[in-house]
mmCIF file of C-alpha atoms in Angstrom:
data_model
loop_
_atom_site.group_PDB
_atom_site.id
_atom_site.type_symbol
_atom_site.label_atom_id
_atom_site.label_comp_id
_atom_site.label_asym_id
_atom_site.label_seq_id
_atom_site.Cartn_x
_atom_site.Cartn_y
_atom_site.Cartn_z
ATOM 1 C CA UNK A 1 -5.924 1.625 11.691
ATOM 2 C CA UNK A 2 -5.476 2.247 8.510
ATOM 3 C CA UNK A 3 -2.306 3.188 6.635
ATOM 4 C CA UNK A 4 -0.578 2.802 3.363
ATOM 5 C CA UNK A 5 0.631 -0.861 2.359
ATOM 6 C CA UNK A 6 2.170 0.764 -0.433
ATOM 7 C CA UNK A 7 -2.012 1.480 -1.701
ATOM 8 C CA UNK A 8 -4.832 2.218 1.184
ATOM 9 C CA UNK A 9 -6.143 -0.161 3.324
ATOM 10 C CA UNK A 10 -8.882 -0.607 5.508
ATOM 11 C CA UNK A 11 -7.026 -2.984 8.394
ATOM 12 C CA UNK A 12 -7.007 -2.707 11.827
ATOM 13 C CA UNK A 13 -4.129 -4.017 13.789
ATOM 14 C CA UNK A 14 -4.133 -4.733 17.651
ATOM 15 C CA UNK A 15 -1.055 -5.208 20.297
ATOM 16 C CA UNK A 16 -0.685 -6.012 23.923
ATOM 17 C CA UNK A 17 1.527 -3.053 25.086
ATOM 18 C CA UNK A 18 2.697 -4.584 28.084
ATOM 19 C CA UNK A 19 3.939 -7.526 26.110
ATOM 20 C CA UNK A 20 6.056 -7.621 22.740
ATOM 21 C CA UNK A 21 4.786 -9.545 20.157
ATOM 22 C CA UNK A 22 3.627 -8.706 16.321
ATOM 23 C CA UNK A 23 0.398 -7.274 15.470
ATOM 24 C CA UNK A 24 -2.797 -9.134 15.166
ATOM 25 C CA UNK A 25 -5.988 -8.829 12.954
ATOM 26 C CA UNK A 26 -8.747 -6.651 14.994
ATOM 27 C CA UNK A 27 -11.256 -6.094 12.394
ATOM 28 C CA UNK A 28 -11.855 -3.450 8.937
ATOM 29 C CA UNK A 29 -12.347 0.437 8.960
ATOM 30 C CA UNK A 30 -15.767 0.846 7.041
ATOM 31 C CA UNK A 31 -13.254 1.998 3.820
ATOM 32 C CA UNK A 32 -10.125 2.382 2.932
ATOM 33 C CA UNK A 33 -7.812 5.024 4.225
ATOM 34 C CA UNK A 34 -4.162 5.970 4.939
ATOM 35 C CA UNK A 35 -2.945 9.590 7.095
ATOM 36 C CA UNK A 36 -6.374 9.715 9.455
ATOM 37 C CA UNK A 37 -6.234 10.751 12.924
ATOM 38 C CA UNK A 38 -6.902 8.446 15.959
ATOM 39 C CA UNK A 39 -7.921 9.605 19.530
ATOM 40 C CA UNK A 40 -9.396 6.939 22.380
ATOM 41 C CA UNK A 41 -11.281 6.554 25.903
ATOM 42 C CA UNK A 42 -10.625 3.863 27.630
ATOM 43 C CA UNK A 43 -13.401 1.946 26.237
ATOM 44 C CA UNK A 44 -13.882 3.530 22.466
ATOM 45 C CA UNK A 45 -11.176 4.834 19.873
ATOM 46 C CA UNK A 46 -12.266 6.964 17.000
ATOM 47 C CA UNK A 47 -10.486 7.533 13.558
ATOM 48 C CA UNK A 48 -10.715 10.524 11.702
ATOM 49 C CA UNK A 49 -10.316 11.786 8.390
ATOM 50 C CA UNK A 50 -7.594 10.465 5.713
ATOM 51 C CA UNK A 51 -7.647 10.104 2.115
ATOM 52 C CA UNK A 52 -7.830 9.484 -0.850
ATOM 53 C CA UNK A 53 -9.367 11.316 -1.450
ATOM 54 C CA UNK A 54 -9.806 13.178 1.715
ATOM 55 C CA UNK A 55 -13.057 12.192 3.487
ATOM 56 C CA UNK A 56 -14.463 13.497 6.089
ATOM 57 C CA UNK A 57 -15.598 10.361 7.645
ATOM 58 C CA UNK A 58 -14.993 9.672 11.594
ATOM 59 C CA UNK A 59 -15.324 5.845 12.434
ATOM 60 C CA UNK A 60 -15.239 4.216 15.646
ATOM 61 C CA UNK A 61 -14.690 0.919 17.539
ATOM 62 C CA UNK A 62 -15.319 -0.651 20.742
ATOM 63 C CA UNK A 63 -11.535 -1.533 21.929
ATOM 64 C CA UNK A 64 -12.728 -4.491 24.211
ATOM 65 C CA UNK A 65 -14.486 -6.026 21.173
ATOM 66 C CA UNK A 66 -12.831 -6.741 17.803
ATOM 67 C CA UNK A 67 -14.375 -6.146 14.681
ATOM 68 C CA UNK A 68 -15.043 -3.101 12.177
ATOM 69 C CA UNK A 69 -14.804 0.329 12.484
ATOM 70 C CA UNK A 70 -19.030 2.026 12.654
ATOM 71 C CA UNK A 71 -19.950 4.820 11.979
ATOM 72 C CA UNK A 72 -19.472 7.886 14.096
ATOM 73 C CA UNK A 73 -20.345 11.472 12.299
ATOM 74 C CA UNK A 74 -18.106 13.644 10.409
ATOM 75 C CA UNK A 75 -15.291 16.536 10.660
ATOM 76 C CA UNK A 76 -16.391 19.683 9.588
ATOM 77 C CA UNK A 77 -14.471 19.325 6.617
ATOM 78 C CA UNK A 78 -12.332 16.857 4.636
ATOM 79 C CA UNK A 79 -8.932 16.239 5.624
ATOM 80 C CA UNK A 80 -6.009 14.236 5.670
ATOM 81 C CA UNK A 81 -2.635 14.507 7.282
ATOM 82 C CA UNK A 82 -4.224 15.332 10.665
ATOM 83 C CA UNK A 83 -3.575 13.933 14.492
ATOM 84 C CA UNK A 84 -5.759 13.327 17.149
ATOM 85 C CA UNK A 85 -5.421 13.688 21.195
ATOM 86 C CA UNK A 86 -7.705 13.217 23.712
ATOM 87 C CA UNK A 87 -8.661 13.562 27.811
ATOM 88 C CA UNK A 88 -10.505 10.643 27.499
ATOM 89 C CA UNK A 89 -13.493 12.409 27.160
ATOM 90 C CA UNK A 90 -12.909 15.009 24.338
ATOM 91 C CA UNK A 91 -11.186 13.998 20.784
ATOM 92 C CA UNK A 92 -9.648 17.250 19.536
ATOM 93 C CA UNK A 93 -8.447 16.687 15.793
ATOM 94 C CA UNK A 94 -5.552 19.602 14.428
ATOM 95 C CA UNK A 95 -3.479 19.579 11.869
ATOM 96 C CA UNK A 96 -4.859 18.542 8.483
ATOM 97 C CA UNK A 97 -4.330 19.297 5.294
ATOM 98 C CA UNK A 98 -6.958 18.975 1.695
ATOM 99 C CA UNK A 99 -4.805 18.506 -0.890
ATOM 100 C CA UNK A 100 -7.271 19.091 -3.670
ATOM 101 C CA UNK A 101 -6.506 22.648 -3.037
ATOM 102 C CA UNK A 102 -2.967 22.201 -1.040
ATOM 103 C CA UNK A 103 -3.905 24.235 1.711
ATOM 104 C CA UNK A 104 -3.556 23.407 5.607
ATOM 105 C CA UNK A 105 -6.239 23.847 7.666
ATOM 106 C CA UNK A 106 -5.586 25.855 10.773
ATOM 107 C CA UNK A 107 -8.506 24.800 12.589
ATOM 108 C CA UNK A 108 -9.365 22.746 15.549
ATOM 109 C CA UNK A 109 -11.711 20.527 15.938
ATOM 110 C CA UNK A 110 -13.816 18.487 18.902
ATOM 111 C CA UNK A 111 -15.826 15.471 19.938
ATOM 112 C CA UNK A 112 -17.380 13.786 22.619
ATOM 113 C CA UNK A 113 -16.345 10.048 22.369
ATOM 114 C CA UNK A 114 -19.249 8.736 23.914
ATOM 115 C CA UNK A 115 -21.277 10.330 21.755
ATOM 116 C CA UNK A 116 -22.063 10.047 17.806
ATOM 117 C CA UNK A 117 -22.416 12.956 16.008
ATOM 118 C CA UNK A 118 -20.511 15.309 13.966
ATOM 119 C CA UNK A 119 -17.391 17.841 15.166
ATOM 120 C CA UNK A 120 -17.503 21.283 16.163
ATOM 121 C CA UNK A 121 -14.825 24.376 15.838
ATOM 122 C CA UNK A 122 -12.743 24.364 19.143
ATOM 123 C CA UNK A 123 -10.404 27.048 18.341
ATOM 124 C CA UNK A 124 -7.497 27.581 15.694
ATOM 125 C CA UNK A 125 -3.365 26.767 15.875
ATOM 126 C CA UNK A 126 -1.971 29.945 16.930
ATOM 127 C CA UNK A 127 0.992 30.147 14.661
ATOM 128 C CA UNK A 128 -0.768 30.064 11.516
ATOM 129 C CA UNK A 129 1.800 27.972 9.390
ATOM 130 C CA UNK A 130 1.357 24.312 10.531
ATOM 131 C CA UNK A 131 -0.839 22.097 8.876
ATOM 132 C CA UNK A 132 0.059 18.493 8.349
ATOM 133 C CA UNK A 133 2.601 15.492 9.362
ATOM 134 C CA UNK A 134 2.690 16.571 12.702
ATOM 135 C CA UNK A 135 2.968 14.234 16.288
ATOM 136 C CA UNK A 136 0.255 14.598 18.594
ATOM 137 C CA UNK A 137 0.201 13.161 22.704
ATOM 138 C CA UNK A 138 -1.248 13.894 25.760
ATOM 139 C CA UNK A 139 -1.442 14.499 29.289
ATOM 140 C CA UNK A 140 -4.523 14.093 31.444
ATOM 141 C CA UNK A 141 -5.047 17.540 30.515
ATOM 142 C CA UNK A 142 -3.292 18.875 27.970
ATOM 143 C CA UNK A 143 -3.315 17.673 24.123
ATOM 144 C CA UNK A 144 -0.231 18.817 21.877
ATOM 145 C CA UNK A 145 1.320 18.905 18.505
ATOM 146 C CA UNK A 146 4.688 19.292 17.065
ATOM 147 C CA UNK A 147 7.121 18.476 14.393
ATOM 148 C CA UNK A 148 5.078 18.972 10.894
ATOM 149 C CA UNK A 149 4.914 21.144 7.874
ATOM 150 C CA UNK A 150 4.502 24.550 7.598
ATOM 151 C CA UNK A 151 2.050 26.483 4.818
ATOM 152 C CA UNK A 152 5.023 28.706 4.025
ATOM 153 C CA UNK A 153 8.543 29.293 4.302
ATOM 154 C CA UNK A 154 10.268 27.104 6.202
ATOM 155 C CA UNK A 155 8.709 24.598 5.225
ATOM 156 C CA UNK A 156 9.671 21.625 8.064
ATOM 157 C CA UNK A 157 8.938 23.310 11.576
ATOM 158 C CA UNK A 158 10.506 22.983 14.884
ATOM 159 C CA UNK A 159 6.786 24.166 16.937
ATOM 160 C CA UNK A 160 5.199 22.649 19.793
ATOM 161 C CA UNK A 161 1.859 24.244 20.414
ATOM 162 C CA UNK A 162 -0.324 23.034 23.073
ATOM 163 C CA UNK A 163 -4.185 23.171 24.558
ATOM 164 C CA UNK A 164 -6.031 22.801 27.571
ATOM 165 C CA UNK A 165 -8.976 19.927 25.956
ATOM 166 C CA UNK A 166 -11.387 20.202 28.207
ATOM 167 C CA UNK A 167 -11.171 24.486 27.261
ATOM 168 C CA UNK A 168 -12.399 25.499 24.043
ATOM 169 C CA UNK A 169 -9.740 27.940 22.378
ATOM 170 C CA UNK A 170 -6.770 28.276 20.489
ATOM 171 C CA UNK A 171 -3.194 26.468 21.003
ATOM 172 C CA UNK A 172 -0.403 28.232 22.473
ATOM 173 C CA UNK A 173 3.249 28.457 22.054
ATOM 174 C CA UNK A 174 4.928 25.407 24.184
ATOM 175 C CA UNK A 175 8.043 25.249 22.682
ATOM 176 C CA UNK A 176 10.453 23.881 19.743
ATOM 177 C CA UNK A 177 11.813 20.501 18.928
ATOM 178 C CA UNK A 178 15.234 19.633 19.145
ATOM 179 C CA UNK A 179 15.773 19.032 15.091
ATOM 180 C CA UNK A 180 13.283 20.524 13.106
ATOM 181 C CA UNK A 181 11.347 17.963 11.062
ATOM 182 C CA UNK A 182 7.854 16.737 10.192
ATOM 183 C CA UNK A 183 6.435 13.253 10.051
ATOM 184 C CA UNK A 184 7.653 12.256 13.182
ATOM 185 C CA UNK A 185 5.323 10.011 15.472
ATOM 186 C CA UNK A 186 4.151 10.873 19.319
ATOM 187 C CA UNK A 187 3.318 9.101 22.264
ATOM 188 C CA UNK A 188 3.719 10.045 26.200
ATOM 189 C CA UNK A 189 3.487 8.798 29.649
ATOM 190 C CA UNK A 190 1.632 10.471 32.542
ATOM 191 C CA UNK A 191 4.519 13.407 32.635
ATOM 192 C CA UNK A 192 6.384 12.999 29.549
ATOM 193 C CA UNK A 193 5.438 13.524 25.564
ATOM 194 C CA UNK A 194 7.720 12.277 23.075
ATOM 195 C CA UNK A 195 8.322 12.912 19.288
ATOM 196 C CA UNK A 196 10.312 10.251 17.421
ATOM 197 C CA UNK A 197 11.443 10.305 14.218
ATOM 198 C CA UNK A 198 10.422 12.500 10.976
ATOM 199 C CA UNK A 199 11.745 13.617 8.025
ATOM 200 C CA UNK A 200 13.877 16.843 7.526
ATOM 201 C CA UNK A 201 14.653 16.177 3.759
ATOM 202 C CA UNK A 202 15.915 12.922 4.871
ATOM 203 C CA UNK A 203 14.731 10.521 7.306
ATOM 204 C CA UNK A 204 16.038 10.780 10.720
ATOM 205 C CA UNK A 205 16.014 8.255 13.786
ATOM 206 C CA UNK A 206 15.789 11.214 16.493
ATOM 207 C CA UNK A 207 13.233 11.039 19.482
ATOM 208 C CA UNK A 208 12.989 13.883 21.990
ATOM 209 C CA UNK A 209 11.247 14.908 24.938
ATOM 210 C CA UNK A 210 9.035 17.074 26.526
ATOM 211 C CA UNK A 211 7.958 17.622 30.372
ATOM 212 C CA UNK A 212 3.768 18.306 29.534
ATOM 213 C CA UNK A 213 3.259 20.389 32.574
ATOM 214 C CA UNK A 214 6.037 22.714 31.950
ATOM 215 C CA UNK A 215 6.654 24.684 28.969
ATOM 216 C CA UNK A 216 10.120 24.617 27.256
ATOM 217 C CA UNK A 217 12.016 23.068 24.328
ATOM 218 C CA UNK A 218 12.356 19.397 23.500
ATOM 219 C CA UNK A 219 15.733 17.611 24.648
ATOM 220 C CA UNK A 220 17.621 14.383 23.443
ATOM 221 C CA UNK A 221 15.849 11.291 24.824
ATOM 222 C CA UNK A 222 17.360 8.637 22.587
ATOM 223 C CA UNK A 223 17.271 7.139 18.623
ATOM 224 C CA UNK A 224 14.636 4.745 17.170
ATOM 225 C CA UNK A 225 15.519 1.459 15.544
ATOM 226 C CA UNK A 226 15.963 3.226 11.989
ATOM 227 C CA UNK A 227 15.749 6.808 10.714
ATOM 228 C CA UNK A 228 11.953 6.824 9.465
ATOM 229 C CA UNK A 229 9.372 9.045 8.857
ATOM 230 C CA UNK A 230 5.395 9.027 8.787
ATOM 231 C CA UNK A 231 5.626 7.206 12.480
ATOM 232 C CA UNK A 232 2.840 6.657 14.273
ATOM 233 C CA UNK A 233 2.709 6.488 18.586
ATOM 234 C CA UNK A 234 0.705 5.214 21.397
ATOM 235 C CA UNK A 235 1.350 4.328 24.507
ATOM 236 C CA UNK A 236 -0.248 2.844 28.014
ATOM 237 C CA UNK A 237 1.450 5.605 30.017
ATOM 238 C CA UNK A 238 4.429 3.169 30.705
ATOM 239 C CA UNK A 239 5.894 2.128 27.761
ATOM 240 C CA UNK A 240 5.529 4.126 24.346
ATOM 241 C CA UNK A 241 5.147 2.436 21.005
ATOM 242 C CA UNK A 242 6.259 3.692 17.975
ATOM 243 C CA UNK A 243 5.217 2.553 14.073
ATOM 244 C CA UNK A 244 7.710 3.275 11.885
ATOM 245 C CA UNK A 245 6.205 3.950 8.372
ATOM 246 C CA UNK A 246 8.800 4.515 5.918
ATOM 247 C CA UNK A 247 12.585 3.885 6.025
ATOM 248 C CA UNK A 248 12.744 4.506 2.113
ATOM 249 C CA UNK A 249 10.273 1.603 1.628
ATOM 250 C CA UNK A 250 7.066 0.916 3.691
ATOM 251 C CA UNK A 251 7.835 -1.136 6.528
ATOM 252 C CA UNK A 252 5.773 -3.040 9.436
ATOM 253 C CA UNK A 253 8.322 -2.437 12.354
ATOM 254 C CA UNK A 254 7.286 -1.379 15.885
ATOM 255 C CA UNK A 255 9.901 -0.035 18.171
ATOM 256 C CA UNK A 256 9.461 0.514 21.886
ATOM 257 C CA UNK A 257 10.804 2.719 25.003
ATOM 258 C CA UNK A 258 10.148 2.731 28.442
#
């Protein structure tokens, strides 16, 4: 939903996961947009944030019916850069950034899918540098984030903080990422979260893994199609799909691994 095509646009692509085959037309978010967050149940997706400018705006569709994105409430502030994850119950939305001012935002935020309204505070990222261009998956419990920029020096970090989403609090420490990058996309099976991609000053093609229920740093899991950066992941718990945004042009490839 969404993106940058090289200007913002408001379209909504759909796939078949189980089957390869290009993307077709699912409907219009209610403006344009590019860098939002996206979290889902299994019946309703929501899209958060973007720019430009950075809006506040949180639109969502029915998944099982194609059309526009409606709308949903708002984050507690404006944002763009930021990821979503959800239990599919609870959308948690970390990692943004307002550019107006250039500052990351260190907060995160929470919704109830099934119902409208605005987000609420759900606890802060513990490290205190990340804010945007990070990957975001899940488990059936867990939500985490890894593999964006910092606020200060260094600026392209190696983290992987994690939360409990159905506990409000802060993230904790989960471990690092095998080459230290941002921009990379995410996506994960029942056990497994992977980041692919990013951008450490130049694009890279890496994808690495983590084991969600037990803490410890990212290994080698394999290469994407073409070192890219601002990727974007989902999955269906089987196979993962990965987006890739920009190879040194914007491009409309989607890569898959089982």
């Amino acid at each position: 939903a969404g993106g940058e095509a090289p200007s913002e646009t408001d379209t909504i692509d759909k796939i078949e996961i189980a089957t390869t085959g290009n993307a077709t037309d699912f409907g219009d978010l209610s403006f344009t947009r590019d860098q939002s967050g996206g979290a889902s149940s299994a019946t309703r997706a929501l899209i958060a944030g973007g720019r430009s400018p950075e809006v506040s705006t949180i639109n969502y569709i029915t998944l099982s019916s194609e059309g526009g994105g409606h709308d949903f409430g708002d984050l507690t502030e404006p944002w763009n850069s930021g990821k979503g994850v959800s239990d599919g119950i609870t959308a948690l939305w970390w990692g943004g950034e307002w550019s107006g001012a250039y500052q990351g935002l260190m907060k995160i935020e929470f919704n109830t899918i099934a119902t409208t309204g605005n987000a609420s505070v759900f606890g802060d990222i513990s490290d205190g540098r990340v804010y945007s261009q990070t990957a975001s998956f899940e488990s059936s419990t867990r939500g985490f984030i890894g593999a964006g920029g910092g606020r200060s020096s260094p600026y392209y970090q190696n983290f992987i903080d994690f939360v409990i989403i159905a506990t409000q609090g802060n993230s904790q420490d989960f471990g690092d990422i095998s080459v230290t990058r941002k921009a990379a996309g995410g996506c994960s099976s029942s056990t497994r979260g992977l980041f692919a991609g990013g951008d450490t000053g130049s694009k890279v093609d890496t994808i690495d893994f983590v084991t969600m229920a037990t803490e410890g740093n990212a290994t080698d899991f394999g290469n994407l199609s073409a070192a890219a950066c601002f990727c974007a992941g989902t999955s269906n718990k089987t196979r993962g799909v990965v987006n890739i945004g920009d190879t040194g042009s914007v491009v409309n490839t989607i890569d898959f691994v089982t």
